[in-house]
mmCIF file with all atom_site columns, C-alpha atoms in Angstrom:
data_model
loop_
_atom_site.group_PDB
_atom_site.id
_atom_site.type_symbol
_atom_site.label_atom_id
_atom_site.label_alt_id
_atom_site.label_comp_id
_atom_site.label_asym_id
_atom_site.label_entity_id
_atom_site.label_seq_id
_atom_site.pdbx_PDB_ins_code
_atom_site.Cartn_x
_atom_site.Cartn_y
_atom_site.Cartn_z
_atom_site.occupancy
_atom_site.B_iso_or_equiv
_atom_site.pdbx_formal_charge
_atom_site.auth_seq_id
_atom_site.auth_comp_id
_atom_site.auth_asym_id
_atom_site.auth_atom_id
_atom_site.pdbx_PDB_model_num
ATOM 1   C CA . UNK A 1 1   ? -35.026 5.790   -12.993 1.00 52.00 ? 1   UNK A CA 1
ATOM 2   C CA . UNK A 1 2   ? -32.159 7.634   -10.713 1.00 52.00 ? 2   UNK A CA 1
ATOM 3   C CA . UNK A 1 3   ? -30.438 4.845   -9.209  1.00 50.00 ? 3   UNK A CA 1
ATOM 4   C CA . UNK A 1 4   ? -30.539 2.975   -12.586 1.00 49.00 ? 4   UNK A CA 1
ATOM 5   C CA . UNK A 1 5   ? -28.402 6.216   -13.526 1.00 46.00 ? 5   UNK A CA 1
ATOM 6   C CA . UNK A 1 6   ? -26.914 6.437   -11.213 1.00 42.00 ? 6   UNK A CA 1
ATOM 7   C CA . UNK A 1 7   ? -25.527 2.802   -10.785 1.00 46.00 ? 7   UNK A CA 1
ATOM 8   C CA . UNK A 1 8   ? -25.232 2.792   -15.036 1.00 41.00 ? 8   UNK A CA 1
ATOM 9   C CA . UNK A 1 9   ? -22.766 6.461   -14.132 1.00 47.00 ? 9   UNK A CA 1
ATOM 10  C CA . UNK A 1 10  ? -20.815 4.530   -11.397 1.00 44.00 ? 10  UNK A CA 1
ATOM 11  C CA . UNK A 1 11  ? -19.697 1.152   -13.288 1.00 46.00 ? 11  UNK A CA 1
ATOM 12  C CA . UNK A 1 12  ? -18.806 4.442   -16.061 1.00 45.00 ? 12  UNK A CA 1
ATOM 13  C CA . UNK A 1 13  ? -16.575 5.918   -13.438 1.00 42.00 ? 13  UNK A CA 1
ATOM 14  C CA . UNK A 1 14  ? -15.304 2.827   -12.533 1.00 45.00 ? 14  UNK A CA 1
ATOM 15  C CA . UNK A 1 15  ? -14.831 1.578   -15.990 1.00 45.00 ? 15  UNK A CA 1
ATOM 16  C CA . UNK A 1 16  ? -12.348 4.793   -16.901 1.00 43.00 ? 16  UNK A CA 1
ATOM 17  C CA . UNK A 1 17  ? -10.525 4.733   -14.003 1.00 45.00 ? 17  UNK A CA 1
ATOM 18  C CA . UNK A 1 18  ? -9.902  1.286   -13.619 1.00 47.00 ? 18  UNK A CA 1
ATOM 19  C CA . UNK A 1 19  ? -8.542  1.043   -17.207 1.00 45.00 ? 19  UNK A CA 1
ATOM 20  C CA . UNK A 1 20  ? -6.775  4.161   -17.251 1.00 48.00 ? 20  UNK A CA 1
ATOM 21  C CA . UNK A 1 21  ? -4.097  2.647   -14.352 1.00 62.00 ? 21  UNK A CA 1
ATOM 22  C CA . UNK A 1 22  ? -1.105  2.417   -16.162 1.00 91.00 ? 22  UNK A CA 1
ATOM 23  C CA . UNK A 1 23  ? 1.177   0.012   -16.145 1.00 96.00 ? 23  UNK A CA 1
ATOM 24  C CA . UNK A 1 24  ? 5.004   1.850   -15.229 1.00 97.00 ? 24  UNK A CA 1
ATOM 25  C CA . UNK A 1 25  ? 7.392   1.849   -17.869 1.00 98.00 ? 25  UNK A CA 1
ATOM 26  C CA . UNK A 1 26  ? 10.987  0.141   -17.117 1.00 98.00 ? 26  UNK A CA 1
ATOM 27  C CA . UNK A 1 27  ? 12.425  3.099   -17.230 1.00 97.00 ? 27  UNK A CA 1
ATOM 28  C CA . UNK A 1 28  ? 10.168  4.740   -14.768 1.00 98.00 ? 28  UNK A CA 1
ATOM 29  C CA . UNK A 1 29  ? 10.759  1.665   -12.208 1.00 98.00 ? 29  UNK A CA 1
ATOM 30  C CA . UNK A 1 30  ? 14.702  1.992   -12.875 1.00 98.00 ? 30  UNK A CA 1
ATOM 31  C CA . UNK A 1 31  ? 14.696  5.815   -12.476 1.00 98.00 ? 31  UNK A CA 1
ATOM 32  C CA . UNK A 1 32  ? 13.256  5.683   -9.600  1.00 98.00 ? 32  UNK A CA 1
ATOM 33  C CA . UNK A 1 33  ? 15.625  2.188   -8.032  1.00 98.00 ? 33  UNK A CA 1
ATOM 34  C CA . UNK A 1 34  ? 18.763  4.336   -9.478  1.00 98.00 ? 34  UNK A CA 1
ATOM 35  C CA . UNK A 1 35  ? 17.660  7.408   -7.584  1.00 98.00 ? 35  UNK A CA 1
ATOM 36  C CA . UNK A 1 36  ? 17.324  5.186   -4.045  1.00 98.00 ? 36  UNK A CA 1
ATOM 37  C CA . UNK A 1 37  ? 20.255  3.866   -4.578  1.00 98.00 ? 37  UNK A CA 1
ATOM 38  C CA . UNK A 1 38  ? 22.364  6.276   -5.471  1.00 98.00 ? 38  UNK A CA 1
ATOM 39  C CA . UNK A 1 39  ? 20.774  8.224   -1.621  1.00 98.00 ? 39  UNK A CA 1
ATOM 40  C CA . UNK A 1 40  ? 21.159  5.615   0.127   1.00 98.00 ? 40  UNK A CA 1
ATOM 41  C CA . UNK A 1 41  ? 24.738  4.198   -1.268  1.00 98.00 ? 41  UNK A CA 1
ATOM 42  C CA . UNK A 1 42  ? 23.235  0.434   -2.827  1.00 98.00 ? 42  UNK A CA 1
ATOM 43  C CA . UNK A 1 43  ? 23.407  -1.603  -5.434  1.00 98.00 ? 43  UNK A CA 1
ATOM 44  C CA . UNK A 1 44  ? 20.410  -2.663  -7.520  1.00 98.00 ? 44  UNK A CA 1
ATOM 45  C CA . UNK A 1 45  ? 18.926  -5.640  -7.899  1.00 98.00 ? 45  UNK A CA 1
ATOM 46  C CA . UNK A 1 46  ? 16.787  -5.900  -10.567 1.00 98.00 ? 46  UNK A CA 1
ATOM 47  C CA . UNK A 1 47  ? 14.781  -9.056  -11.328 1.00 98.00 ? 47  UNK A CA 1
ATOM 48  C CA . UNK A 1 48  ? 12.318  -10.283 -14.712 1.00 98.00 ? 48  UNK A CA 1
ATOM 49  C CA . UNK A 1 49  ? 9.486   -12.290 -13.470 1.00 98.00 ? 49  UNK A CA 1
ATOM 50  C CA . UNK A 1 50  ? 5.683   -12.979 -14.157 1.00 98.00 ? 50  UNK A CA 1
ATOM 51  C CA . UNK A 1 51  ? 3.171   -13.215 -12.505 1.00 97.00 ? 51  UNK A CA 1
ATOM 52  C CA . UNK A 1 52  ? 2.445   -17.292 -13.055 1.00 97.00 ? 52  UNK A CA 1
ATOM 53  C CA . UNK A 1 53  ? 6.288   -17.891 -12.406 1.00 98.00 ? 53  UNK A CA 1
ATOM 54  C CA . UNK A 1 54  ? 6.607   -20.586 -9.318  1.00 98.00 ? 54  UNK A CA 1
ATOM 55  C CA . UNK A 1 55  ? 10.634  -19.757 -9.594  1.00 98.00 ? 55  UNK A CA 1
ATOM 56  C CA . UNK A 1 56  ? 10.043  -15.978 -9.371  1.00 98.00 ? 56  UNK A CA 1
ATOM 57  C CA . UNK A 1 57  ? 7.604   -16.146 -6.221  1.00 98.00 ? 57  UNK A CA 1
ATOM 58  C CA . UNK A 1 58  ? 10.304  -18.312 -4.653  1.00 98.00 ? 58  UNK A CA 1
ATOM 59  C CA . UNK A 1 59  ? 13.290  -15.671 -5.265  1.00 98.00 ? 59  UNK A CA 1
ATOM 60  C CA . UNK A 1 60  ? 10.982  -13.158 -3.666  1.00 98.00 ? 60  UNK A CA 1
ATOM 61  C CA . UNK A 1 61  ? 10.649  -15.381 -0.424  1.00 98.00 ? 61  UNK A CA 1
ATOM 62  C CA . UNK A 1 62  ? 14.156  -15.829 -0.719  1.00 98.00 ? 62  UNK A CA 1
ATOM 63  C CA . UNK A 1 63  ? 15.158  -12.832 -0.741  1.00 98.00 ? 63  UNK A CA 1
ATOM 64  C CA . UNK A 1 64  ? 12.424  -11.888 2.118   1.00 98.00 ? 64  UNK A CA 1
ATOM 65  C CA . UNK A 1 65  ? 13.047  -14.137 4.448   1.00 98.00 ? 65  UNK A CA 1
ATOM 66  C CA . UNK A 1 66  ? 14.168  -13.546 7.688   1.00 98.00 ? 66  UNK A CA 1
ATOM 67  C CA . UNK A 1 67  ? 17.296  -14.762 8.157   1.00 98.00 ? 67  UNK A CA 1
ATOM 68  C CA . UNK A 1 68  ? 18.699  -12.670 4.727   1.00 98.00 ? 68  UNK A CA 1
ATOM 69  C CA . UNK A 1 69  ? 16.167  -9.887  4.780   1.00 98.00 ? 69  UNK A CA 1
ATOM 70  C CA . UNK A 1 70  ? 18.262  -7.538  6.119   1.00 98.00 ? 70  UNK A CA 1
ATOM 71  C CA . UNK A 1 71  ? 21.645  -8.062  4.619   1.00 98.00 ? 71  UNK A CA 1
ATOM 72  C CA . UNK A 1 72  ? 19.297  -7.191  0.977   1.00 98.00 ? 72  UNK A CA 1
ATOM 73  C CA . UNK A 1 73  ? 17.918  -4.445  2.715   1.00 98.00 ? 73  UNK A CA 1
ATOM 74  C CA . UNK A 1 74  ? 21.017  -2.874  4.144   1.00 98.00 ? 74  UNK A CA 1
ATOM 75  C CA . UNK A 1 75  ? 22.802  -3.476  0.493   1.00 98.00 ? 75  UNK A CA 1
ATOM 76  C CA . UNK A 1 76  ? 20.847  -3.767  -2.481  1.00 98.00 ? 76  UNK A CA 1
ATOM 77  C CA . UNK A 1 77  ? 17.533  -2.063  -3.341  1.00 98.00 ? 77  UNK A CA 1
ATOM 78  C CA . UNK A 1 78  ? 15.659  -4.656  -5.147  1.00 98.00 ? 78  UNK A CA 1
ATOM 79  C CA . UNK A 1 79  ? 13.084  -4.208  -7.618  1.00 98.00 ? 79  UNK A CA 1
ATOM 80  C CA . UNK A 1 80  ? 10.754  -6.138  -10.449 1.00 98.00 ? 80  UNK A CA 1
ATOM 81  C CA . UNK A 1 81  ? 10.476  -5.858  -14.523 1.00 98.00 ? 81  UNK A CA 1
ATOM 82  C CA . UNK A 1 82  ? 6.838   -7.773  -15.396 1.00 98.00 ? 82  UNK A CA 1
ATOM 83  C CA . UNK A 1 83  ? 7.768   -10.383 -19.047 1.00 98.00 ? 83  UNK A CA 1
ATOM 84  C CA . UNK A 1 84  ? 6.155   -12.908 -20.238 1.00 97.00 ? 84  UNK A CA 1
ATOM 85  C CA . UNK A 1 85  ? 3.453   -12.429 -18.930 1.00 97.00 ? 85  UNK A CA 1
ATOM 86  C CA . UNK A 1 86  ? 0.422   -15.393 -20.122 1.00 95.00 ? 86  UNK A CA 1
ATOM 87  C CA . UNK A 1 87  ? -1.694  -13.993 -22.625 1.00 95.00 ? 87  UNK A CA 1
ATOM 88  C CA . UNK A 1 88  ? -4.922  -12.666 -20.174 1.00 95.00 ? 88  UNK A CA 1
ATOM 89  C CA . UNK A 1 89  ? -2.417  -10.788 -18.327 1.00 96.00 ? 89  UNK A CA 1
ATOM 90  C CA . UNK A 1 90  ? -0.439  -8.947  -20.808 1.00 96.00 ? 90  UNK A CA 1
ATOM 91  C CA . UNK A 1 91  ? -1.473  -5.575  -19.463 1.00 97.00 ? 91  UNK A CA 1
ATOM 92  C CA . UNK A 1 92  ? 0.657   -6.299  -16.607 1.00 97.00 ? 92  UNK A CA 1
ATOM 93  C CA . UNK A 1 93  ? 3.761   -6.476  -18.240 1.00 98.00 ? 93  UNK A CA 1
ATOM 94  C CA . UNK A 1 94  ? 6.698   -3.503  -18.056 1.00 98.00 ? 94  UNK A CA 1
ATOM 95  C CA . UNK A 1 95  ? 6.798   -1.828  -21.625 1.00 98.00 ? 95  UNK A CA 1
ATOM 96  C CA . UNK A 1 96  ? 10.591  -2.286  -22.051 1.00 98.00 ? 96  UNK A CA 1
ATOM 97  C CA . UNK A 1 97  ? 11.154  -4.323  -19.822 1.00 98.00 ? 97  UNK A CA 1
ATOM 98  C CA . UNK A 1 98  ? 11.272  -7.779  -22.878 1.00 98.00 ? 98  UNK A CA 1
ATOM 99  C CA . UNK A 1 99  ? 13.314  -4.767  -24.512 1.00 98.00 ? 99  UNK A CA 1
ATOM 100 C CA . UNK A 1 100 ? 16.032  -4.758  -21.603 1.00 98.00 ? 100 UNK A CA 1
ATOM 101 C CA . UNK A 1 101 ? 15.676  -8.439  -20.587 1.00 98.00 ? 101 UNK A CA 1
ATOM 102 C CA . UNK A 1 102 ? 16.908  -9.337  -24.404 1.00 97.00 ? 102 UNK A CA 1
ATOM 103 C CA . UNK A 1 103 ? 19.719  -6.553  -24.248 1.00 97.00 ? 103 UNK A CA 1
ATOM 104 C CA . UNK A 1 104 ? 21.365  -7.499  -20.621 1.00 97.00 ? 104 UNK A CA 1
ATOM 105 C CA . UNK A 1 105 ? 21.319  -11.479 -21.756 1.00 96.00 ? 105 UNK A CA 1
ATOM 106 C CA . UNK A 1 106 ? 18.290  -12.567 -20.985 1.00 96.00 ? 106 UNK A CA 1
ATOM 107 C CA . UNK A 1 107 ? 16.138  -13.500 -23.972 1.00 94.00 ? 107 UNK A CA 1
ATOM 108 C CA . UNK A 1 108 ? 15.327  -16.830 -24.263 1.00 92.00 ? 108 UNK A CA 1
ATOM 109 C CA . UNK A 1 109 ? 16.561  -17.871 -21.306 1.00 94.00 ? 109 UNK A CA 1
ATOM 110 C CA . UNK A 1 110 ? 13.709  -17.995 -18.812 1.00 96.00 ? 110 UNK A CA 1
ATOM 111 C CA . UNK A 1 111 ? 12.933  -16.593 -15.778 1.00 98.00 ? 111 UNK A CA 1
ATOM 112 C CA . UNK A 1 112 ? 13.399  -14.871 -12.894 1.00 98.00 ? 112 UNK A CA 1
ATOM 113 C CA . UNK A 1 113 ? 16.548  -13.114 -14.226 1.00 98.00 ? 113 UNK A CA 1
ATOM 114 C CA . UNK A 1 114 ? 18.015  -11.264 -12.653 1.00 98.00 ? 114 UNK A CA 1
ATOM 115 C CA . UNK A 1 115 ? 20.609  -8.389  -12.691 1.00 98.00 ? 115 UNK A CA 1
ATOM 116 C CA . UNK A 1 116 ? 22.847  -6.642  -10.065 1.00 98.00 ? 116 UNK A CA 1
ATOM 117 C CA . UNK A 1 117 ? 23.820  -3.260  -11.333 1.00 98.00 ? 117 UNK A CA 1
ATOM 118 C CA . UNK A 1 118 ? 25.357  0.223   -9.384  1.00 98.00 ? 118 UNK A CA 1
ATOM 119 C CA . UNK A 1 119 ? 23.582  3.158   -9.566  1.00 95.00 ? 119 UNK A CA 1
ATOM 120 C CA . UNK A 1 120 ? 24.696  4.554   -12.597 1.00 96.00 ? 120 UNK A CA 1
ATOM 121 C CA . UNK A 1 121 ? 23.127  1.445   -14.555 1.00 96.00 ? 121 UNK A CA 1
ATOM 122 C CA . UNK A 1 122 ? 26.401  -0.302  -14.419 1.00 98.00 ? 122 UNK A CA 1
ATOM 123 C CA . UNK A 1 123 ? 25.971  -4.396  -15.083 1.00 98.00 ? 123 UNK A CA 1
ATOM 124 C CA . UNK A 1 124 ? 27.827  -5.750  -11.716 1.00 98.00 ? 124 UNK A CA 1
ATOM 125 C CA . UNK A 1 125 ? 26.930  -9.339  -12.073 1.00 98.00 ? 125 UNK A CA 1
ATOM 126 C CA . UNK A 1 126 ? 23.698  -11.698 -13.093 1.00 98.00 ? 126 UNK A CA 1
ATOM 127 C CA . UNK A 1 127 ? 21.906  -15.087 -13.262 1.00 98.00 ? 127 UNK A CA 1
ATOM 128 C CA . UNK A 1 128 ? 23.836  -16.295 -16.335 1.00 98.00 ? 128 UNK A CA 1
ATOM 129 C CA . UNK A 1 129 ? 26.326  -19.018 -14.599 1.00 96.00 ? 129 UNK A CA 1
ATOM 130 C CA . UNK A 1 130 ? 27.715  -19.174 -18.316 1.00 94.00 ? 130 UNK A CA 1
ATOM 131 C CA . UNK A 1 131 ? 26.567  -17.541 -21.418 1.00 93.00 ? 131 UNK A CA 1
ATOM 132 C CA . UNK A 1 132 ? 23.313  -18.386 -21.980 1.00 93.00 ? 132 UNK A CA 1
ATOM 133 C CA . UNK A 1 133 ? 22.576  -20.598 -18.719 1.00 97.00 ? 133 UNK A CA 1
ATOM 134 C CA . UNK A 1 134 ? 20.312  -18.576 -16.137 1.00 98.00 ? 134 UNK A CA 1
ATOM 135 C CA . UNK A 1 135 ? 20.432  -20.239 -12.562 1.00 97.00 ? 135 UNK A CA 1
ATOM 136 C CA . UNK A 1 136 ? 17.015  -17.946 -12.384 1.00 97.00 ? 136 UNK A CA 1
ATOM 137 C CA . UNK A 1 137 ? 16.417  -18.468 -8.618  1.00 98.00 ? 137 UNK A CA 1
ATOM 138 C CA . UNK A 1 138 ? 19.028  -20.273 -7.748  1.00 98.00 ? 138 UNK A CA 1
ATOM 139 C CA . UNK A 1 139 ? 18.960  -23.712 -5.569  1.00 98.00 ? 139 UNK A CA 1
ATOM 140 C CA . UNK A 1 140 ? 21.707  -26.185 -5.914  1.00 98.00 ? 140 UNK A CA 1
ATOM 141 C CA . UNK A 1 141 ? 25.162  -25.743 -4.777  1.00 98.00 ? 141 UNK A CA 1
ATOM 142 C CA . UNK A 1 142 ? 26.325  -24.309 -7.753  1.00 98.00 ? 142 UNK A CA 1
ATOM 143 C CA . UNK A 1 143 ? 23.643  -22.162 -8.637  1.00 98.00 ? 143 UNK A CA 1
ATOM 144 C CA . UNK A 1 144 ? 24.231  -20.616 -4.944  1.00 98.00 ? 144 UNK A CA 1
ATOM 145 C CA . UNK A 1 145 ? 27.795  -20.571 -5.053  1.00 98.00 ? 145 UNK A CA 1
ATOM 146 C CA . UNK A 1 146 ? 26.919  -18.079 -8.078  1.00 98.00 ? 146 UNK A CA 1
ATOM 147 C CA . UNK A 1 147 ? 24.714  -16.202 -6.368  1.00 98.00 ? 147 UNK A CA 1
ATOM 148 C CA . UNK A 1 148 ? 27.339  -15.611 -3.106  1.00 98.00 ? 148 UNK A CA 1
ATOM 149 C CA . UNK A 1 149 ? 29.909  -14.717 -5.780  1.00 98.00 ? 149 UNK A CA 1
ATOM 150 C CA . UNK A 1 150 ? 27.746  -12.449 -7.378  1.00 98.00 ? 150 UNK A CA 1
ATOM 151 C CA . UNK A 1 151 ? 27.032  -10.894 -3.199  1.00 98.00 ? 151 UNK A CA 1
ATOM 152 C CA . UNK A 1 152 ? 30.608  -10.867 -2.898  1.00 98.00 ? 152 UNK A CA 1
ATOM 153 C CA . UNK A 1 153 ? 31.476  -9.276  -5.551  1.00 98.00 ? 153 UNK A CA 1
ATOM 154 C CA . UNK A 1 154 ? 28.442  -6.366  -5.482  1.00 98.00 ? 154 UNK A CA 1
ATOM 155 C CA . UNK A 1 155 ? 28.532  -5.822  -0.921  1.00 98.00 ? 155 UNK A CA 1
ATOM 156 C CA . UNK A 1 156 ? 30.407  -6.404  1.901   1.00 97.00 ? 156 UNK A CA 1
ATOM 157 C CA . UNK A 1 157 ? 29.425  -9.702  2.748   1.00 98.00 ? 157 UNK A CA 1
ATOM 158 C CA . UNK A 1 158 ? 30.393  -11.394 6.054   1.00 98.00 ? 158 UNK A CA 1
ATOM 159 C CA . UNK A 1 159 ? 30.961  -14.782 6.352   1.00 98.00 ? 159 UNK A CA 1
ATOM 160 C CA . UNK A 1 160 ? 28.043  -14.879 8.695   1.00 98.00 ? 160 UNK A CA 1
ATOM 161 C CA . UNK A 1 161 ? 25.520  -13.704 6.278   1.00 98.00 ? 161 UNK A CA 1
ATOM 162 C CA . UNK A 1 162 ? 27.241  -15.545 3.006   1.00 98.00 ? 162 UNK A CA 1
ATOM 163 C CA . UNK A 1 163 ? 26.308  -18.688 5.676   1.00 98.00 ? 163 UNK A CA 1
ATOM 164 C CA . UNK A 1 164 ? 22.826  -17.344 6.590   1.00 98.00 ? 164 UNK A CA 1
ATOM 165 C CA . UNK A 1 165 ? 22.012  -16.644 1.902   1.00 98.00 ? 165 UNK A CA 1
ATOM 166 C CA . UNK A 1 166 ? 23.124  -20.463 1.539   1.00 98.00 ? 166 UNK A CA 1
ATOM 167 C CA . UNK A 1 167 ? 21.420  -21.876 4.503   1.00 98.00 ? 167 UNK A CA 1
ATOM 168 C CA . UNK A 1 168 ? 18.023  -20.304 2.875   1.00 98.00 ? 168 UNK A CA 1
ATOM 169 C CA . UNK A 1 169 ? 18.589  -20.309 -1.121  1.00 98.00 ? 169 UNK A CA 1
ATOM 170 C CA . UNK A 1 170 ? 19.130  -24.392 -0.998  1.00 98.00 ? 170 UNK A CA 1
ATOM 171 C CA . UNK A 1 171 ? 15.740  -24.895 0.696   1.00 98.00 ? 171 UNK A CA 1
ATOM 172 C CA . UNK A 1 172 ? 15.114  -23.972 -2.619  1.00 97.00 ? 172 UNK A CA 1
ATOM 173 C CA . UNK A 1 173 ? 16.247  -27.428 -4.333  1.00 95.00 ? 173 UNK A CA 1
#
């Protein structure tokens, strides 16, 4: 009997603490990213994504590839905001992220949708190659060129780094 009570108690405690885990709001995530960017003199790349999104995973894999990772780590604080989850995973979405995505022009454009901003939250570049046309994870020649132009506007990227970024992201095509 004592064993049953202990098992039920353990289950109850796990259920309470498991469900009490809160997903941070978009505001909290951006505040942390801004603080880190200010401290480290970097820009911020905000990527709107979802767990089911294959192109989002390609974007992350590209940014973390050994051939370009050092460049991105030295120049950017990269953060993610989760939106557009399936019905059974809505609990993964960051509160306020969908509203920011809409405010910044990414509404109804698919994901990943990304923006590059300064430490104060001013948008410097985004993934729209033209208004209403999101490139998502750069892959084609035109998309990669747009991404590189955004990096040129927001960092001191060298010709060698440009070549590395271009080579890595073209692999997504």
